[in-house]
Every structure is written in structure tokens, then in C-alpha cells.
Amino acid sequence: MNEIFKIIAMILIILGTLLSLVSTFGIIRLPDVYTRNHAASKATTLGIMFILLGTFLYFHYVHGHFDTRVLLGIFFIFLTSPVAGHLLSRSAYHSGVKMWDQSVEDDLKNAKDKVYISK
Amino acid sequence: MSFQILLNVFLAWIWMFLKNDYSTNSFIIGYLLGLMIMLLYRKFFNERFYLSRVIAVASLLLLFLKELVLSNISVLKLVLKPKLDMRPGIFALETELTKDWEITILANLITLTPGTLVVDVSLDSKILYIHAVDIQEKHEAIESIKNTFEKAIMEVSR
């Protein structure tokens, strides 16, 4: 029984590490702020959640220690990281960061209520 | 909804007093009996029976987790593809949701959807501006996903 949960925790932690690695590659490779934000705000969220879940399972089933703080950490990261991604791209747009030159359309550019963009 | 939950806890307390047994087990039994009584008398509440709303919240949470995994697979594909042939762009989406918390949940769901990220919400909070990684092929699919999300959120708030 212990061995099974050790293997599950191992798989989860390796998956989380791989996801974080791929998200780092995405930040290096992708062309502009917004596409980089896609990689950063999604892949790292699930990566960290997987790593924390693996840690939780390992300590619960192998050492018999039920740590609720890890579960709370998963919950908080799940709630806050999409908001952080949204705020980063929003402030980038409003401070005038250009999109990639192969971008197709931009509905926000001719939106009516851009009162707070004073450019 | 909160009134119905309070009433249910109150009925469970009455059951505990009737039995003169103050353990967790008798509280649970009283809660289940109170649930059945409230199910019988659900016509007299102004709102609908609260268990259906609890089920709607749970299904919304499952939707969140499913979308998180799907979006990670799409990001993996995007990053590891050898050619950068995507066409990003920002498009506008009109939403029917009105309350602030509903729009917040919708924006969070969209941010966790494959290939989309909310950039801005208009001042009257009727239009969401969404940055999409691959805009031309996904327009239709994304709209349909939005409809399922909006429906799931309305199912909770209705």
C-alpha cells in the first residue's frame, strides 16, 4: 500500500516539474507579453498544484501526517493565479505594450470607453 | 439559500433535544430527517430547494478542474510545436451576467480555458476583452464554451 502511494506521489511531482519546465520554455520562446502570459499563468498553476498534491499524498500515506496547510495552499494558488495573469496582461495593455506583429485583430483598440487610457 | 441551511441545522438541533443525545451521529441523523421534511415542504420556500444549488456549485468546480487540465495540454502543444504559426488577437465578448461575483467567476474560468486570457472588462461590465492565442479557428468553439460556462454560472445564481 505504501509503495503504491510512493509511486503516485512520484508521478505527480515529476509531472508538476515537467509542466513548470515547459512553462519556462514558453516564457523564453513565445513572442510577446500576452502569449508569454498564457504559458506562465496556466502551466505553472497546474505544475505547482501537482507538486503540492504529491507532497500531501506522500506525507499522509507514508508518514501518517495529515497536513491541511498544503491543501489550503493548493486552494489559494488555484484561486489567485488566474487573477494575477489577468492583472499582468491588463496593466501591460494599458501601459501601451505592443502585441506581436503577426497578431490578427484588436477589438480593445477601438473600444468606446477607454477613458482611463490617456495616450 | 442560507435561510434553508440554517433551518436545516435548527431542525437537527431539535432532533438532538428530542433524543437527549448530543453526539455527532444524532446530529447527522437529525440533519437528514430535516432534509426530508424540507423536501416535502419545499413549496413554501420562496427560493428553490437548496440541494440543487449545492449540486450546481459542485459541477462548476469540476468544470474548473477539467478546463485547467485541458488548457495545460494546449499550452504544452503550443510551446513544444517547432513552428510559431499561431495568430493571436484580442476579441470582444458580450456577457449576459450582471452581478460582480458572476463576472469574476466567468473571467477566472475564461482565463483557465485553453488558449484564452481576459485582458480587460469594460466599464459598464457588459463586455469582456479576451486575448486568444489562435483566433481564427477558435472563434466558434470558444463562443460555444462561453455558453456552457455562462449556463453553469447562471445555474448557481438563478
PDB file of C-alpha atoms in Angstrom:
ATOM      1  CA  MET A   1       0.000   0.000   0.000  1.00  0.00           C
ATOM      2  CA  ASN A   2       2.783   2.403   0.941  1.00  0.00           C
ATOM      3  CA  GLU A   3       4.669   1.616  -2.218  1.00  0.00           C
ATOM      4  CA  ILE A   4       1.653   2.429  -4.422  1.00  0.00           C
ATOM      5  CA  PHE A   5       1.269   5.850  -2.855  1.00  0.00           C
ATOM      6  CA  LYS A   6       5.000   6.477  -3.099  1.00  0.00           C
ATOM      7  CA  ILE A   7       4.785   5.793  -6.835  1.00  0.00           C
ATOM      8  CA  ILE A   8       1.689   8.011  -7.230  1.00  0.00           C
ATOM      9  CA  ALA A   9       3.397  10.864  -5.379  1.00  0.00           C
ATOM     10  CA  MET A  10       6.491  10.409  -7.515  1.00  0.00           C
ATOM     11  CA  ILE A  11       4.489  10.570 -10.745  1.00  0.00           C
ATOM     12  CA  LEU A  12       2.630  13.678  -9.581  1.00  0.00           C
ATOM     13  CA  ILE A  13       5.812  15.508  -8.589  1.00  0.00           C
ATOM     14  CA  ILE A  14       7.577  14.619 -11.851  1.00  0.00           C
ATOM     15  CA  LEU A  15       4.532  15.775 -13.856  1.00  0.00           C
ATOM     16  CA  GLY A  16       4.454  19.057 -11.964  1.00  0.00           C
ATOM     17  CA  THR A  17       8.154  19.631 -12.552  1.00  0.00           C
ATOM     18  CA  LEU A  18       7.772  18.908 -16.269  1.00  0.00           C
ATOM     19  CA  LEU A  19       4.866  21.353 -16.522  1.00  0.00           C
ATOM     20  CA  SER A  20       6.884  24.080 -14.807  1.00  0.00           C
ATOM     21  CA  LEU A  21       9.809  23.380 -17.154  1.00  0.00           C
ATOM     22  CA  VAL A  22       7.608  23.629 -20.238  1.00  0.00           C
ATOM     23  CA  SER A  23       6.129  26.872 -18.956  1.00  0.00           C
ATOM     24  CA  THR A  24       9.649  28.273 -18.554  1.00  0.00           C
ATOM     25  CA  PHE A  25      10.453  27.276 -22.136  1.00  0.00           C
ATOM     26  CA  GLY A  26       7.260  29.039 -23.170  1.00  0.00           C
ATOM     27  CA  ILE A  27       8.324  32.248 -21.436  1.00  0.00           C
ATOM     28  CA  ILE A  28      11.641  32.132 -23.309  1.00  0.00           C
ATOM     29  CA  ARG A  29      10.197  31.144 -26.678  1.00  0.00           C
ATOM     30  CA  LEU A  30       6.897  32.935 -27.187  1.00  0.00           C
ATOM     31  CA  PRO A  31       6.982  36.320 -28.937  1.00  0.00           C
ATOM     32  CA  ASP A  32       5.106  38.887 -26.797  1.00  0.00           C
ATOM     33  CA  VAL A  33       3.837  39.609 -23.291  1.00  0.00           C
ATOM     34  CA  TYR A  34       0.346  38.240 -23.802  1.00  0.00           C
ATOM     35  CA  THR A  35       1.318  34.857 -25.240  1.00  0.00           C
ATOM     36  CA  ARG A  36       4.027  34.502 -22.597  1.00  0.00           C
ATOM     37  CA  ASN A  37       1.358  35.213 -20.014  1.00  0.00           C
ATOM     38  CA  HIS A  38      -0.645  32.285 -21.390  1.00  0.00           C
ATOM     39  CA  ALA A  39       2.252  29.945 -20.669  1.00  0.00           C
ATOM     40  CA  ALA A  40       3.100  31.471 -17.305  1.00  0.00           C
ATOM     41  CA  SER A  41      -0.375  31.705 -15.815  1.00  0.00           C
ATOM     42  CA  LYS A  42      -1.661  28.272 -16.827  1.00  0.00           C
ATOM     43  CA  ALA A  43       1.143  25.751 -16.864  1.00  0.00           C
ATOM     44  CA  THR A  44       2.778  26.834 -13.623  1.00  0.00           C
ATOM     45  CA  THR A  45      -0.557  26.791 -11.798  1.00  0.00           C
ATOM     46  CA  LEU A  46      -1.195  23.153 -12.542  1.00  0.00           C
ATOM     47  CA  GLY A  47       2.505  22.344 -12.054  1.00  0.00           C
ATOM     48  CA  ILE A  48       2.597  23.734  -8.531  1.00  0.00           C
ATOM     49  CA  MET A  49      -0.761  22.124  -7.741  1.00  0.00           C
ATOM     50  CA  PHE A  50       0.584  18.732  -8.845  1.00  0.00           C
ATOM     51  CA  ILE A  51       3.762  19.143  -6.787  1.00  0.00           C
ATOM     52  CA  LEU A  52       1.803  20.122  -3.663  1.00  0.00           C
ATOM     53  CA  LEU A  53      -0.669  17.269  -4.172  1.00  0.00           C
ATOM     54  CA  GLY A  54       2.198  14.785  -4.470  1.00  0.00           C
ATOM     55  CA  THR A  55       3.756  16.158  -1.272  1.00  0.00           C
ATOM     56  CA  PHE A  56       0.424  15.897   0.527  1.00  0.00           C
ATOM     57  CA  LEU A  57      -0.153  12.290  -0.549  1.00  0.00           C
ATOM     58  CA  TYR A  58       3.415  11.293   0.381  1.00  0.00           C
ATOM     59  CA  PHE A  59       3.270  12.683   3.898  1.00  0.00           C
ATOM     60  CA  HIS A  60      -0.276  11.445   4.515  1.00  0.00           C
ATOM     61  CA  TYR A  61       0.148   7.837   3.434  1.00  0.00           C
ATOM     62  CA  VAL A  62       3.815   7.181   4.098  1.00  0.00           C
ATOM     63  CA  HIS A  63       4.381   9.169   7.292  1.00  0.00           C
ATOM     64  CA  GLY A  64       0.769   9.300   8.539  1.00  0.00           C
ATOM     65  CA  HIS A  65       0.815  13.075   8.826  1.00  0.00           C
ATOM     66  CA  PHE A  66      -2.304  14.877   7.535  1.00  0.00           C
ATOM     67  CA  ASP A  67      -1.233  18.429   6.672  1.00  0.00           C
ATOM     68  CA  THR A  68      -4.153  20.719   5.872  1.00  0.00           C
ATOM     69  CA  ARG A  69      -1.878  23.668   5.127  1.00  0.00           C
ATOM     70  CA  VAL A  70      -0.784  22.005   1.885  1.00  0.00           C
ATOM     71  CA  LEU A  71      -4.429  21.630   0.851  1.00  0.00           C
ATOM     72  CA  LEU A  72      -5.062  25.287   1.688  1.00  0.00           C
ATOM     73  CA  GLY A  73      -2.012  26.205  -0.384  1.00  0.00           C
ATOM     74  CA  ILE A  74      -3.445  24.331  -3.383  1.00  0.00           C
ATOM     75  CA  PHE A  75      -6.757  26.142  -2.940  1.00  0.00           C
ATOM     76  CA  PHE A  76      -5.182  29.599  -2.672  1.00  0.00           C
ATOM     77  CA  ILE A  77      -2.960  29.103  -5.717  1.00  0.00           C
ATOM     78  CA  PHE A  78      -5.935  27.860  -7.702  1.00  0.00           C
ATOM     79  CA  LEU A  79      -7.908  30.993  -6.761  1.00  0.00           C
ATOM     80  CA  THR A  80      -5.244  33.653  -7.149  1.00  0.00           C
ATOM     81  CA  SER A  81      -3.112  32.770 -10.151  1.00  0.00           C
ATOM     82  CA  PRO A  82      -5.713  33.427 -12.897  1.00  0.00           C
ATOM     83  CA  VAL A  83      -6.387  36.830 -11.312  1.00  0.00           C
ATOM     84  CA  ALA A  84      -2.655  37.565 -11.311  1.00  0.00           C
ATOM     85  CA  GLY A  85      -2.418  36.631 -15.000  1.00  0.00           C
ATOM     86  CA  HIS A  86      -5.371  38.866 -15.828  1.00  0.00           C
ATOM     87  CA  LEU A  87      -3.905  41.842 -13.935  1.00  0.00           C
ATOM     88  CA  LEU A  88      -0.483  41.447 -15.568  1.00  0.00           C
ATOM     89  CA  SER A  89      -1.872  41.441 -19.109  1.00  0.00           C
ATOM     90  CA  ARG A  90      -4.295  44.271 -18.306  1.00  0.00           C
ATOM     91  CA  SER A  91      -1.616  46.572 -16.938  1.00  0.00           C
ATOM     92  CA  ALA A  92       0.653  45.655 -19.866  1.00  0.00           C
ATOM     93  CA  TYR A  93      -2.072  46.628 -22.320  1.00  0.00           C
ATOM     94  CA  HIS A  94      -2.873  49.898 -20.605  1.00  0.00           C
ATOM     95  CA  SER A  95       0.763  50.962 -20.376  1.00  0.00           C
ATOM     96  CA  GLY A  96       0.977  50.577 -24.143  1.00  0.00           C
ATOM     97  CA  VAL A  97       2.876  47.326 -24.629  1.00  0.00           C
ATOM     98  CA  LYS A  98       2.552  46.313 -28.293  1.00  0.00           C
ATOM     99  CA  MET A  99       1.214  42.948 -29.354  1.00  0.00           C
ATOM    100  CA  TRP A 100       3.179  40.641 -31.640  1.00  0.00           C
ATOM    101  CA  ASP A 101       3.319  41.979 -35.221  1.00  0.00           C
ATOM    102  CA  GLN A 102       1.537  38.892 -36.556  1.00  0.00           C
ATOM    103  CA  SER A 103      -1.483  39.465 -34.357  1.00  0.00           C
ATOM    104  CA  VAL A 104      -4.725  39.477 -36.273  1.00  0.00           C
ATOM    105  CA  GLU A 105      -7.304  41.652 -34.595  1.00  0.00           C
ATOM    106  CA  ASP A 106      -7.603  44.039 -31.683  1.00  0.00           C
ATOM    107  CA  ASP A 107     -11.135  44.849 -30.533  1.00  0.00           C
ATOM    108  CA  LEU A 108      -9.959  46.698 -27.469  1.00  0.00           C
ATOM    109  CA  LYS A 109      -8.143  49.351 -29.554  1.00  0.00           C
ATOM    110  CA  ASN A 110     -11.334  50.975 -30.778  1.00  0.00           C
ATOM    111  CA  ALA A 111     -13.451  50.336 -27.718  1.00  0.00           C
ATOM    112  CA  LYS A 112     -15.676  53.218 -26.746  1.00  0.00           C
ATOM    113  CA  ASP A 113     -14.977  53.554 -23.074  1.00  0.00           C
ATOM    114  CA  LYS A 114     -11.213  53.897 -22.961  1.00  0.00           C
ATOM    115  CA  VAL A 115     -11.449  56.977 -20.753  1.00  0.00           C
ATOM    116  CA  TYR A 116      -8.653  55.885 -18.483  1.00  0.00           C
ATOM    117  CA  ILE A 117      -6.138  55.342 -21.276  1.00  0.00           C
ATOM    118  CA  SER A 118      -4.784  58.848 -21.787  1.00  0.00           C
ATOM    119  CA  LYS A 119      -2.490  58.457 -24.753  1.00  0.00           C
TER     120      LYS A 119
ATOM    121  CA  MET B   1     -30.373  29.551   0.442  1.00  0.00           C
ATOM    122  CA  SER B   2     -28.612  30.431   3.699  1.00  0.00           C
ATOM    123  CA  PHE B   3     -32.007  30.568   5.418  1.00  0.00           C
ATOM    124  CA  GLN B   4     -32.750  26.996   4.310  1.00  0.00           C
ATOM    125  CA  ILE B   5     -29.382  25.743   5.605  1.00  0.00           C
ATOM    126  CA  LEU B   6     -29.974  27.498   8.940  1.00  0.00           C
ATOM    127  CA  LEU B   7     -33.432  25.969   9.181  1.00  0.00           C
ATOM    128  CA  ASN B   8     -31.976  22.542   8.491  1.00  0.00           C
ATOM    129  CA  VAL B   9     -29.369  22.929  11.261  1.00  0.00           C
ATOM    130  CA  PHE B  10     -32.140  24.117  13.578  1.00  0.00           C
ATOM    131  CA  LEU B  11     -34.225  21.012  12.821  1.00  0.00           C
ATOM    132  CA  ALA B  12     -31.192  18.832  13.536  1.00  0.00           C
ATOM    133  CA  TRP B  13     -30.832  20.564  16.929  1.00  0.00           C
ATOM    134  CA  ILE B  14     -34.485  19.884  17.723  1.00  0.00           C
ATOM    135  CA  TRP B  15     -33.896  16.217  16.896  1.00  0.00           C
ATOM    136  CA  MET B  16     -30.931  16.174  19.293  1.00  0.00           C
ATOM    137  CA  PHE B  17     -33.055  17.710  22.060  1.00  0.00           C
ATOM    138  CA  LEU B  18     -35.871  15.221  21.429  1.00  0.00           C
ATOM    139  CA  LYS B  19     -33.467  12.283  21.688  1.00  0.00           C
ATOM    140  CA  ASN B  20     -31.498  13.782  24.634  1.00  0.00           C
ATOM    141  CA  ASP B  21     -28.379  12.581  22.793  1.00  0.00           C
ATOM    142  CA  TYR B  22     -25.778  15.213  21.879  1.00  0.00           C
ATOM    143  CA  SER B  23     -23.388  13.261  19.676  1.00  0.00           C
ATOM    144  CA  THR B  24     -22.324  13.850  16.075  1.00  0.00           C
ATOM    145  CA  ASN B  25     -24.255  10.790  14.947  1.00  0.00           C
ATOM    146  CA  SER B  26     -27.596  12.047  16.184  1.00  0.00           C
ATOM    147  CA  PHE B  27     -26.852  15.450  14.622  1.00  0.00           C
ATOM    148  CA  ILE B  28     -26.287  13.795  11.237  1.00  0.00           C
ATOM    149  CA  ILE B  29     -29.475  11.720  11.553  1.00  0.00           C
ATOM    150  CA  GLY B  30     -31.434  14.822  12.537  1.00  0.00           C
ATOM    151  CA  TYR B  31     -29.935  16.715   9.594  1.00  0.00           C
ATOM    152  CA  LEU B  32     -31.007  14.018   7.137  1.00  0.00           C
ATOM    153  CA  LEU B  33     -34.525  13.837   8.639  1.00  0.00           C
ATOM    154  CA  GLY B  34     -34.773  17.642   8.475  1.00  0.00           C
ATOM    155  CA  LEU B  35     -33.650  17.473   4.845  1.00  0.00           C
ATOM    156  CA  MET B  36     -36.518  15.112   4.065  1.00  0.00           C
ATOM    157  CA  ILE B  37     -39.037  17.322   5.880  1.00  0.00           C
ATOM    158  CA  MET B  38     -37.807  20.353   3.960  1.00  0.00           C
ATOM    159  CA  LEU B  39     -38.013  18.413   0.709  1.00  0.00           C
ATOM    160  CA  LEU B  40     -41.669  17.690   1.473  1.00  0.00           C
ATOM    161  CA  TYR B  41     -42.425  21.325   2.317  1.00  0.00           C
ATOM    162  CA  ARG B  42     -40.320  22.924  -0.440  1.00  0.00           C
ATOM    163  CA  LYS B  43     -43.362  24.654  -1.958  1.00  0.00           C
ATOM    164  CA  PHE B  44     -43.451  27.091   0.932  1.00  0.00           C
ATOM    165  CA  PHE B  45     -39.958  28.484   0.313  1.00  0.00           C
ATOM    166  CA  ASN B  46     -39.529  31.479  -1.966  1.00  0.00           C
ATOM    167  CA  GLU B  47     -36.329  30.089  -3.495  1.00  0.00           C
ATOM    168  CA  ARG B  48     -35.776  26.609  -4.871  1.00  0.00           C
ATOM    169  CA  PHE B  49     -34.635  23.716  -2.693  1.00  0.00           C
ATOM    170  CA  TYR B  50     -31.046  24.353  -1.688  1.00  0.00           C
ATOM    171  CA  LEU B  51     -29.536  20.945  -2.522  1.00  0.00           C
ATOM    172  CA  SER B  52     -29.895  21.600  -6.255  1.00  0.00           C
ATOM    173  CA  ARG B  53     -27.793  24.725  -5.844  1.00  0.00           C
ATOM    174  CA  VAL B  54     -25.155  22.776  -3.924  1.00  0.00           C
ATOM    175  CA  ILE B  55     -25.013  20.292  -6.803  1.00  0.00           C
ATOM    176  CA  ALA B  56     -24.640  23.193  -9.278  1.00  0.00           C
ATOM    177  CA  VAL B  57     -21.686  24.578  -7.294  1.00  0.00           C
ATOM    178  CA  ALA B  58     -20.016  21.151  -7.269  1.00  0.00           C
ATOM    179  CA  SER B  59     -20.428  20.732 -11.022  1.00  0.00           C
ATOM    180  CA  LEU B  60     -18.968  24.220 -11.558  1.00  0.00           C
ATOM    181  CA  LEU B  61     -15.917  23.196  -9.530  1.00  0.00           C
ATOM    182  CA  LEU B  62     -15.491  20.046 -11.630  1.00  0.00           C
ATOM    183  CA  LEU B  63     -15.735  22.195 -14.773  1.00  0.00           C
ATOM    184  CA  PHE B  64     -12.935  24.389 -13.406  1.00  0.00           C
ATOM    185  CA  LEU B  65     -10.633  21.407 -12.858  1.00  0.00           C
ATOM    186  CA  LYS B  66     -11.395  19.906 -16.272  1.00  0.00           C
ATOM    187  CA  GLU B  67     -10.668  23.190 -18.043  1.00  0.00           C
ATOM    188  CA  LEU B  68      -7.418  23.602 -16.096  1.00  0.00           C
ATOM    189  CA  VAL B  69      -6.097  20.242 -17.310  1.00  0.00           C
ATOM    190  CA  LEU B  70      -7.262  20.844 -20.916  1.00  0.00           C
ATOM    191  CA  SER B  71      -5.667  24.292 -21.048  1.00  0.00           C
ATOM    192  CA  ASN B  72      -2.370  22.888 -19.818  1.00  0.00           C
ATOM    193  CA  ILE B  73      -2.370  20.303 -22.591  1.00  0.00           C
ATOM    194  CA  SER B  74      -2.977  23.055 -25.160  1.00  0.00           C
ATOM    195  CA  VAL B  75      -0.159  25.198 -23.698  1.00  0.00           C
ATOM    196  CA  LEU B  76       2.156  22.182 -23.887  1.00  0.00           C
ATOM    197  CA  LYS B  77       1.305  21.747 -27.563  1.00  0.00           C
ATOM    198  CA  LEU B  78       1.777  25.462 -28.241  1.00  0.00           C
ATOM    199  CA  VAL B  79       5.184  25.690 -26.619  1.00  0.00           C
ATOM    200  CA  LEU B  80       6.640  22.450 -27.893  1.00  0.00           C
ATOM    201  CA  LYS B  81       5.496  22.898 -31.501  1.00  0.00           C
ATOM    202  CA  PRO B  82       8.585  23.611 -33.639  1.00  0.00           C
ATOM    203  CA  LYS B  83       6.962  26.369 -35.741  1.00  0.00           C
ATOM    204  CA  LEU B  84       5.418  29.521 -34.253  1.00  0.00           C
ATOM    205  CA  ASP B  85       2.419  29.647 -36.576  1.00  0.00           C
ATOM    206  CA  MET B  86      -0.279  30.906 -34.219  1.00  0.00           C
ATOM    207  CA  ARG B  87      -2.332  34.046 -34.889  1.00  0.00           C
ATOM    208  CA  PRO B  88      -3.031  35.820 -31.604  1.00  0.00           C
ATOM    209  CA  GLY B  89      -5.550  38.610 -31.175  1.00  0.00           C
ATOM    210  CA  ILE B  90      -7.990  40.306 -28.834  1.00  0.00           C
ATOM    211  CA  PHE B  91     -11.719  39.855 -29.349  1.00  0.00           C
ATOM    212  CA  ALA B  92     -14.749  41.203 -27.524  1.00  0.00           C
ATOM    213  CA  LEU B  93     -17.364  39.021 -25.862  1.00  0.00           C
ATOM    214  CA  GLU B  94     -20.695  40.329 -24.591  1.00  0.00           C
ATOM    215  CA  THR B  95     -21.872  38.679 -21.422  1.00  0.00           C
ATOM    216  CA  GLU B  96     -25.362  38.413 -20.010  1.00  0.00           C
ATOM    217  CA  LEU B  97     -24.211  38.097 -16.431  1.00  0.00           C
ATOM    218  CA  THR B  98     -24.849  41.143 -14.263  1.00  0.00           C
ATOM    219  CA  LYS B  99     -23.587  40.626 -10.732  1.00  0.00           C
ATOM    220  CA  ASP B 100     -19.944  41.332  -9.960  1.00  0.00           C
ATOM    221  CA  TRP B 101     -19.114  37.932  -8.489  1.00  0.00           C
ATOM    222  CA  GLU B 102     -20.598  36.147 -11.507  1.00  0.00           C
ATOM    223  CA  ILE B 103     -18.394  38.172 -13.870  1.00  0.00           C
ATOM    224  CA  THR B 104     -15.360  37.464 -11.692  1.00  0.00           C
ATOM    225  CA  ILE B 105     -16.005  33.721 -11.824  1.00  0.00           C
ATOM    226  CA  LEU B 106     -16.621  33.873 -15.580  1.00  0.00           C
ATOM    227  CA  ALA B 107     -13.329  35.758 -16.098  1.00  0.00           C
ATOM    228  CA  ASN B 108     -11.444  33.227 -13.993  1.00  0.00           C
ATOM    229  CA  LEU B 109     -12.980  30.351 -15.969  1.00  0.00           C
ATOM    230  CA  ILE B 110     -12.095  32.005 -19.288  1.00  0.00           C
ATOM    231  CA  THR B 111      -8.526  32.574 -18.116  1.00  0.00           C
ATOM    232  CA  LEU B 112      -8.251  28.872 -17.343  1.00  0.00           C
ATOM    233  CA  THR B 113      -9.786  27.841 -20.689  1.00  0.00           C
ATOM    234  CA  PRO B 114      -7.434  26.537 -23.406  1.00  0.00           C
ATOM    235  CA  GLY B 115      -5.957  29.447 -25.352  1.00  0.00           C
ATOM    236  CA  THR B 116      -7.812  32.414 -23.858  1.00  0.00           C
ATOM    237  CA  LEU B 117      -6.941  35.090 -21.310  1.00  0.00           C
ATOM    238  CA  VAL B 118      -9.066  38.004 -20.131  1.00  0.00           C
ATOM    239  CA  VAL B 119      -7.345  41.341 -20.794  1.00  0.00           C
ATOM    240  CA  ASP B 120      -9.989  43.845 -19.741  1.00  0.00           C
ATOM    241  CA  VAL B 121     -13.586  44.264 -18.622  1.00  0.00           C
ATOM    242  CA  SER B 122     -15.439  47.294 -19.968  1.00  0.00           C
ATOM    243  CA  LEU B 123     -16.546  50.000 -17.551  1.00  0.00           C
ATOM    244  CA  ASP B 124     -20.219  49.034 -17.598  1.00  0.00           C
ATOM    245  CA  SER B 125     -19.068  45.396 -17.162  1.00  0.00           C
ATOM    246  CA  LYS B 126     -21.014  44.122 -20.158  1.00  0.00           C
ATOM    247  CA  ILE B 127     -18.132  43.284 -22.497  1.00  0.00           C
ATOM    248  CA  LEU B 128     -15.098  41.139 -21.757  1.00  0.00           C
ATOM    249  CA  TYR B 129     -11.995  41.657 -23.898  1.00  0.00           C
ATOM    250  CA  ILE B 130     -10.226  38.339 -24.361  1.00  0.00           C
ATOM    251  CA  HIS B 131      -6.783  37.621 -25.756  1.00  0.00           C
ATOM    252  CA  ALA B 132      -6.791  34.384 -27.754  1.00  0.00           C
ATOM    253  CA  VAL B 133      -3.729  32.524 -28.943  1.00  0.00           C
ATOM    254  CA  ASP B 134      -5.225  31.203 -32.166  1.00  0.00           C
ATOM    255  CA  ILE B 135      -8.047  33.465 -33.142  1.00  0.00           C
ATOM    256  CA  GLN B 136      -9.472  32.412 -36.494  1.00  0.00           C
ATOM    257  CA  GLU B 137     -10.141  28.731 -35.957  1.00  0.00           C
ATOM    258  CA  LYS B 138     -11.236  29.032 -32.360  1.00  0.00           C
ATOM    259  CA  HIS B 139     -13.829  31.790 -32.659  1.00  0.00           C
ATOM    260  CA  GLU B 140     -16.812  29.476 -32.898  1.00  0.00           C
ATOM    261  CA  ALA B 141     -15.587  26.879 -30.452  1.00  0.00           C
ATOM    262  CA  ILE B 142     -14.771  29.488 -27.842  1.00  0.00           C
ATOM    263  CA  GLU B 143     -18.202  31.085 -28.142  1.00  0.00           C
ATOM    264  CA  SER B 144     -19.860  27.727 -27.529  1.00  0.00           C
ATOM    265  CA  ILE B 145     -17.655  27.113 -24.485  1.00  0.00           C
ATOM    266  CA  LYS B 146     -18.635  30.508 -23.140  1.00  0.00           C
ATOM    267  CA  ASN B 147     -22.271  29.499 -23.451  1.00  0.00           C
ATOM    268  CA  THR B 148     -21.715  26.398 -21.336  1.00  0.00           C
ATOM    269  CA  PHE B 149     -19.795  28.446 -18.728  1.00  0.00           C
ATOM    270  CA  GLU B 150     -22.437  31.160 -18.576  1.00  0.00           C
ATOM    271  CA  LYS B 151     -25.131  28.497 -18.245  1.00  0.00           C
ATOM    272  CA  ALA B 152     -23.256  26.781 -15.418  1.00  0.00           C
ATOM    273  CA  ILE B 153     -22.848  30.069 -13.536  1.00  0.00           C
ATOM    274  CA  MET B 154     -26.490  31.019 -14.071  1.00  0.00           C
ATOM    275  CA  GLU B 155     -27.458  27.594 -12.757  1.00  0.00           C
ATOM    276  CA  VAL B 156     -25.806  28.576  -9.472  1.00  0.00           C
ATOM    277  CA  SER B 157     -27.135  32.113  -9.185  1.00  0.00           C
ATOM    278  CA  ARG B 158     -30.670  31.638 -10.511  1.00  0.00           C
TER     279      ARG B 158
END
